[in-house]
PDB file of C-alpha atoms in Angstrom:
ATOM      1  CA  MET X 120      61.367  71.073  72.591  1.00  0.00           C
ATOM      2  CA  ASN X 121      61.912  72.221  76.179  1.00  0.00           C
ATOM      3  CA  LYS X 122      58.328  72.144  77.376  1.00  0.00           C
ATOM      4  CA  GLU X 123      57.609  72.784  81.041  1.00  0.00           C
ATOM      5  CA  ILE X 124      54.695  71.084  82.738  1.00  0.00           C
ATOM      6  CA  GLU X 125      53.860  73.063  85.852  1.00  0.00           C
ATOM      7  CA  VAL X 126      51.106  74.176  88.196  1.00  0.00           C
ATOM      8  CA  ARG X 127      50.863  76.708  91.013  1.00  0.00           C
ATOM      9  CA  PHE X 128      48.798  76.870  94.186  1.00  0.00           C
ATOM     10  CA  LEU X 129      48.460  80.280  95.790  1.00  0.00           C
ATOM     11  CA  GLU X 130      48.510  81.548  99.360  1.00  0.00           C
ATOM     12  CA  ILE X 131      49.947  78.444 100.936  1.00  0.00           C
ATOM     13  CA  ASP X 132      51.035  77.818 104.510  1.00  0.00           C
ATOM     14  CA  LYS X 133      54.761  77.422 103.862  1.00  0.00           C
ATOM     15  CA  ASN X 134      55.623  75.814 107.213  1.00  0.00           C
ATOM     16  CA  GLU X 135      52.808  73.284 106.912  1.00  0.00           C
ATOM     17  CA  LEU X 136      53.820  72.392 103.350  1.00  0.00           C
ATOM     18  CA  ILE X 137      57.453  71.917 104.399  1.00  0.00           C
ATOM     19  CA  LYS X 138      56.293  69.524 107.153  1.00  0.00           C
ATOM     20  CA  LYS X 139      54.296  67.508 104.604  1.00  0.00           C
ATOM     21  CA  LEU X 140      57.176  67.417 102.128  1.00  0.00           C
ATOM     22  CA  THR X 141      59.608  66.316 104.828  1.00  0.00           C
ATOM     23  CA  LYS X 142      57.210  63.559 105.920  1.00  0.00           C
ATOM     24  CA  LEU X 143      57.036  62.353 102.302  1.00  0.00           C
ATOM     25  CA  GLY X 144      60.833  62.160 102.181  1.00  0.00           C
ATOM     26  CA  ALA X 145      61.313  65.027  99.711  1.00  0.00           C
ATOM     27  CA  ILE X 146      64.880  66.246  99.407  1.00  0.00           C
ATOM     28  CA  ASP X 147      65.307  69.774 100.772  1.00  0.00           C
ATOM     29  CA  ASN X 148      67.630  71.761  98.501  1.00  0.00           C
ATOM     30  CA  GLY X 149      67.368  74.846 100.703  1.00  0.00           C
ATOM     31  CA  GLU X 150      66.201  78.409 100.289  1.00  0.00           C
ATOM     32  CA  THR X 151      67.954  81.086  98.276  1.00  0.00           C
ATOM     33  CA  THR X 152      67.342  84.512  96.811  1.00  0.00           C
ATOM     34  CA  LEU X 153      67.011  84.801  93.032  1.00  0.00           C
ATOM     35  CA  ASN X 154      68.023  88.100  91.445  1.00  0.00           C
ATOM     36  CA  GLU X 155      66.732  88.554  87.909  1.00  0.00           C
ATOM     37  CA  ILE X 156      66.797  91.009  85.041  1.00  0.00           C
ATOM     38  CA  ILE X 157      63.970  90.646  82.520  1.00  0.00           C
ATOM     39  CA  PHE X 158      64.633  91.679  78.916  1.00  0.00           C
ATOM     40  CA  TYR X 159      62.054  92.487  76.231  1.00  0.00           C
ATOM     41  CA  ASP X 160      62.215  93.761  72.679  1.00  0.00           C
ATOM     42  CA  PRO X 161      62.301  97.587  72.348  1.00  0.00           C
ATOM     43  CA  GLU X 162      58.659  97.787  71.182  1.00  0.00           C
ATOM     44  CA  LEU X 163      57.540  95.665  74.160  1.00  0.00           C
ATOM     45  CA  SER X 164      55.606  93.339  71.866  1.00  0.00           C
ATOM     46  CA  TRP X 165      57.182  90.433  73.770  1.00  0.00           C
ATOM     47  CA  LEU X 166      55.473  91.658  76.928  1.00  0.00           C
ATOM     48  CA  LYS X 167      52.070  91.215  75.269  1.00  0.00           C
ATOM     49  CA  GLU X 168      53.154  87.907  73.707  1.00  0.00           C
ATOM     50  CA  ARG X 169      54.224  86.604  77.146  1.00  0.00           C
ATOM     51  CA  ARG X 170      57.826  85.935  76.241  1.00  0.00           C
ATOM     52  CA  PHE X 171      61.094  87.278  77.597  1.00  0.00           C
ATOM     53  CA  VAL X 172      64.785  86.708  78.172  1.00  0.00           C
ATOM     54  CA  ARG X 173      65.829  86.398  81.797  1.00  0.00           C
ATOM     55  CA  LEU X 174      69.241  86.737  83.383  1.00  0.00           C
ATOM     56  CA  ARG X 175      68.968  85.003  86.778  1.00  0.00           C
ATOM     57  CA  THR X 176      71.676  84.938  89.428  1.00  0.00           C
ATOM     58  CA  ILE X 177      71.505  82.601  92.400  1.00  0.00           C
ATOM     59  CA  GLY X 178      74.584  83.002  94.569  1.00  0.00           C
ATOM     60  CA  ASN X 179      77.502  82.740  92.153  1.00  0.00           C
ATOM     61  CA  ILE X 180      75.582  80.874  89.428  1.00  0.00           C
ATOM     62  CA  THR X 181      73.956  82.773  86.568  1.00  0.00           C
ATOM     63  CA  ASN X 182      71.603  81.347  83.953  1.00  0.00           C
ATOM     64  CA  LEU X 183      70.353  82.917  80.757  1.00  0.00           C
ATOM     65  CA  THR X 184      66.821  81.875  79.784  1.00  0.00           C
ATOM     66  CA  TYR X 185      64.412  82.446  76.929  1.00  0.00           C
ATOM     67  CA  LYS X 186      60.844  81.717  78.032  1.00  0.00           C
ATOM     68  CA  SER X 187      57.504  81.844  76.253  1.00  0.00           C
ATOM     69  CA  ASN X 188      54.072  80.961  77.652  1.00  0.00           C
ATOM     70  CA  LYS X 189      51.370  82.517  75.491  1.00  0.00           C
ATOM     71  CA  ASP X 190      48.558  80.074  76.327  1.00  0.00           C
ATOM     72  CA  GLN X 191      49.087  79.867  80.123  1.00  0.00           C
ATOM     73  CA  THR X 192      48.128  76.198  80.464  1.00  0.00           C
ATOM     74  CA  VAL X 193      49.658  73.339  82.438  1.00  0.00           C
ATOM     75  CA  ASP X 194      52.005  72.428  79.565  1.00  0.00           C
ATOM     76  CA  SER X 195      52.290  75.552  77.403  1.00  0.00           C
ATOM     77  CA  ALA X 196      55.551  76.992  78.755  1.00  0.00           C
ATOM     78  CA  TYR X 197      58.585  76.720  76.479  1.00  0.00           C
ATOM     79  CA  GLU X 198      61.992  77.376  78.009  1.00  0.00           C
ATOM     80  CA  VAL X 199      65.610  77.293  76.885  1.00  0.00           C
ATOM     81  CA  GLU X 200      68.120  77.863  79.678  1.00  0.00           C
ATOM     82  CA  PHE X 201      71.880  77.596  80.059  1.00  0.00           C
ATOM     83  CA  SER X 202      74.565  78.707  82.488  1.00  0.00           C
ATOM     84  CA  ILE X 203      76.883  81.605  81.784  1.00  0.00           C
ATOM     85  CA  THR X 204      80.048  82.742  83.518  1.00  0.00           C
ATOM     86  CA  GLU X 205      80.017  86.475  82.769  1.00  0.00           C
ATOM     87  CA  PRO X 206      76.654  88.094  83.617  1.00  0.00           C
ATOM     88  CA  GLN X 207      77.778  91.659  82.836  1.00  0.00           C
ATOM     89  CA  GLU X 208      78.932  90.583  79.390  1.00  0.00           C
ATOM     90  CA  ALA X 209      75.583  88.867  78.880  1.00  0.00           C
ATOM     91  CA  VAL X 210      73.824  92.165  79.641  1.00  0.00           C
ATOM     92  CA  LYS X 211      76.040  93.936  77.078  1.00  0.00           C
ATOM     93  CA  PHE X 212      75.335  91.187  74.534  1.00  0.00           C
ATOM     94  CA  LEU X 213      71.560  91.284  75.025  1.00  0.00           C
ATOM     95  CA  GLU X 214      71.476  95.073  74.830  1.00  0.00           C
ATOM     96  CA  GLY X 215      73.815  94.904  71.827  1.00  0.00           C
ATOM     97  CA  ILE X 216      71.330  92.783  69.890  1.00  0.00           C
ATOM     98  CA  GLY X 217      68.573  95.249  70.711  1.00  0.00           C
ATOM     99  CA  LEU X 218      66.884  93.839  73.799  1.00  0.00           C
ATOM    100  CA  VAL X 219      66.032  96.155  76.693  1.00  0.00           C
ATOM    101  CA  ALA X 220      66.797  95.415  80.349  1.00  0.00           C
ATOM    102  CA  TYR X 221      63.277  96.260  81.423  1.00  0.00           C
ATOM    103  CA  ARG X 222      62.776  95.023  84.986  1.00  0.00           C
ATOM    104  CA  HIS X 223      64.916  94.011  87.962  1.00  0.00           C
ATOM    105  CA  GLN X 224      63.171  91.575  90.274  1.00  0.00           C
ATOM    106  CA  GLU X 225      63.909  89.200  93.094  1.00  0.00           C
ATOM    107  CA  LYS X 226      62.232  86.443  95.027  1.00  0.00           C
ATOM    108  CA  LYS X 227      63.068  83.891  97.671  1.00  0.00           C
ATOM    109  CA  ARG X 228      62.758  80.272  96.617  1.00  0.00           C
ATOM    110  CA  HIS X 229      62.789  77.153  98.771  1.00  0.00           C
ATOM    111  CA  THR X 230      63.217  74.074  96.583  1.00  0.00           C
ATOM    112  CA  PHE X 231      62.407  70.447  97.282  1.00  0.00           C
ATOM    113  CA  VAL X 232      62.548  67.389  95.032  1.00  0.00           C
ATOM    114  CA  ALA X 233      60.227  64.414  95.445  1.00  0.00           C
ATOM    115  CA  LYS X 234      61.013  61.693  92.901  1.00  0.00           C
ATOM    116  CA  ASP X 235      60.336  63.354  89.539  1.00  0.00           C
ATOM    117  CA  ILE X 236      58.585  66.473  90.900  1.00  0.00           C
ATOM    118  CA  VAL X 237      60.377  69.746  91.632  1.00  0.00           C
ATOM    119  CA  ILE X 238      58.659  71.829  94.289  1.00  0.00           C
ATOM    120  CA  ASP X 239      59.475  75.550  94.396  1.00  0.00           C
ATOM    121  CA  ILE X 240      58.021  77.572  97.258  1.00  0.00           C
ATOM    122  CA  ASP X 241      58.251  81.170  96.052  1.00  0.00           C
ATOM    123  CA  THR X 242      58.070  84.319  98.136  1.00  0.00           C
ATOM    124  CA  TRP X 243      57.892  87.541  96.133  1.00  0.00           C
ATOM    125  CA  PRO X 244      57.651  91.089  97.466  1.00  0.00           C
ATOM    126  CA  LYS X 245      54.141  92.264  98.412  1.00  0.00           C
ATOM    127  CA  ILE X 246      52.239  88.994  97.732  1.00  0.00           C
ATOM    128  CA  PRO X 247      51.535  85.818  99.739  1.00  0.00           C
ATOM    129  CA  THR X 248      53.839  82.847  99.267  1.00  0.00           C
ATOM    130  CA  TYR X 249      52.809  80.276  96.649  1.00  0.00           C
ATOM    131  CA  VAL X 250      54.087  76.910  95.467  1.00  0.00           C
ATOM    132  CA  GLU X 251      54.904  75.622  91.999  1.00  0.00           C
ATOM    133  CA  PHE X 252      55.113  71.937  91.104  1.00  0.00           C
ATOM    134  CA  GLU X 253      56.949  70.939  87.933  1.00  0.00           C
ATOM    135  CA  GLY X 254      56.947  67.385  86.669  1.00  0.00           C
ATOM    136  CA  PRO X 255      56.907  65.002  83.716  1.00  0.00           C
ATOM    137  CA  SER X 256      53.145  65.038  83.083  1.00  0.00           C
ATOM    138  CA  GLU X 257      49.879  66.662  84.035  1.00  0.00           C
ATOM    139  CA  GLU X 258      48.769  63.395  85.605  1.00  0.00           C
ATOM    140  CA  SER X 259      51.854  63.223  87.843  1.00  0.00           C
ATOM    141  CA  LEU X 260      51.183  66.797  88.986  1.00  0.00           C
ATOM    142  CA  LYS X 261      47.535  66.011  89.710  1.00  0.00           C
ATOM    143  CA  ASN X 262      48.506  62.978  91.788  1.00  0.00           C
ATOM    144  CA  PHE X 263      51.213  64.839  93.683  1.00  0.00           C
ATOM    145  CA  SER X 264      48.922  67.791  94.360  1.00  0.00           C
ATOM    146  CA  LYS X 265      46.256  65.490  95.745  1.00  0.00           C
ATOM    147  CA  LEU X 266      48.837  63.710  97.922  1.00  0.00           C
ATOM    148  CA  LEU X 267      49.677  67.063  99.532  1.00  0.00           C
ATOM    149  CA  GLY X 268      46.036  68.057  99.987  1.00  0.00           C
ATOM    150  CA  PHE X 269      45.738  70.552  97.113  1.00  0.00           C
ATOM    151  CA  SER X 270      42.579  70.511  95.026  1.00  0.00           C
ATOM    152  CA  TRP X 271      43.200  70.562  91.272  1.00  0.00           C
ATOM    153  CA  SER X 272      40.192  72.859  90.967  1.00  0.00           C
ATOM    154  CA  SER X 273      42.253  75.592  92.686  1.00  0.00           C
ATOM    155  CA  ALA X 274      45.286  75.049  90.443  1.00  0.00           C
ATOM    156  CA  VAL X 275      46.690  78.125  88.706  1.00  0.00           C
ATOM    157  CA  PHE X 276      48.456  77.858  85.355  1.00  0.00           C
ATOM    158  CA  ASP X 277      49.518  81.486  85.015  1.00  0.00           C
ATOM    159  CA  ASP X 278      53.215  82.213  85.005  1.00  0.00           C
ATOM    160  CA  ALA X 279      54.675  84.337  87.815  1.00  0.00           C
ATOM    161  CA  ARG X 280      53.802  87.584  86.049  1.00  0.00           C
ATOM    162  CA  GLY X 281      50.226  86.365  85.535  1.00  0.00           C
ATOM    163  CA  VAL X 282      49.930  85.400  89.187  1.00  0.00           C
ATOM    164  CA  ILE X 283      51.201  88.769  90.370  1.00  0.00           C
ATOM    165  CA  GLU X 284      49.087  90.803  87.935  1.00  0.00           C
ATOM    166  CA  LYS X 285      45.826  88.830  87.823  1.00  0.00           C
ATOM    167  CA  HIS X 286      45.579  87.581  91.377  1.00  0.00           C
ATOM    168  CA  TYR X 287      47.162  90.480  93.292  1.00  0.00           C
ATOM    169  CA  ASN X 288      46.574  93.443  90.965  1.00  0.00           C
ATOM    170  CA  ILE X 289      50.221  94.490  90.905  1.00  0.00           C
ATOM    171  CA  PRO X 290      51.208  95.739  87.427  1.00  0.00           C
ATOM    172  CA  ILE X 291      54.604  94.012  87.405  1.00  0.00           C
ATOM    173  CA  GLY X 292      54.686  94.181  83.590  1.00  0.00           C
ATOM    174  CA  GLU X 293      54.909  97.966  83.872  1.00  0.00           C
ATOM    175  CA  MET X 294      57.390  98.036  86.752  1.00  0.00           C
ATOM    176  CA  LYS X 295      61.144  98.608  86.534  1.00  0.00           C
ATOM    177  CA  TRP X 296      61.911  97.297  90.050  1.00  0.00           C
ATOM    178  CA  PHE X 297      60.115  94.517  91.924  1.00  0.00           C
ATOM    179  CA  THR X 298      62.484  93.659  94.764  1.00  0.00           C
ATOM    180  CA  PHE X 299      62.185  93.452  98.534  1.00  0.00           C
ATOM    181  CA  LYS X 300      63.848  96.857  98.931  1.00  0.00           C
ATOM    182  CA  ARG X 301      62.678  98.653  95.786  1.00  0.00           C
ATOM    183  CA  TRP X 302      59.179  98.625  94.302  1.00  0.00           C
ATOM    184  CA  GLU X 303      58.486 100.966  91.346  1.00  0.00           C
TER     185      GLU X 303
END
């Protein structure tokens, strides 16, 4: 099973966090823009069930992902992801099997790696920047969070959609475009 163990902390000071990560010796993998298309079933039952297929392009690399996170806990996300070489054919395939290209979205992501923890600093349109830590266990995430000065009591276990909808009242689940230039 491809279980993800992750936590988010909202409204961070990005520059301050980068200083702390650099001081810890985290490897800076740089910042990039992620362009994504989110697919649901035609009835949109997947939207309510908190699962989707995502086609994500970063530069010239495209990954196809199935993700499910019904419970929204530190270790409830299930993900299957693989690289593809022909994104337009993937869109045709997904639509051919009945899925609907529902939303186009983008975000900027600055990634660091510190031992066995992946740190993604995400900047989406219209909301403050937040950070996501992903690691091998809840305990490792708790320890790493504490090391960086984050209180576990302020940890958020919602996925990105949950963060955007619950914490910033933006109905991204109903939107067709959530990009830096288009928001509808």
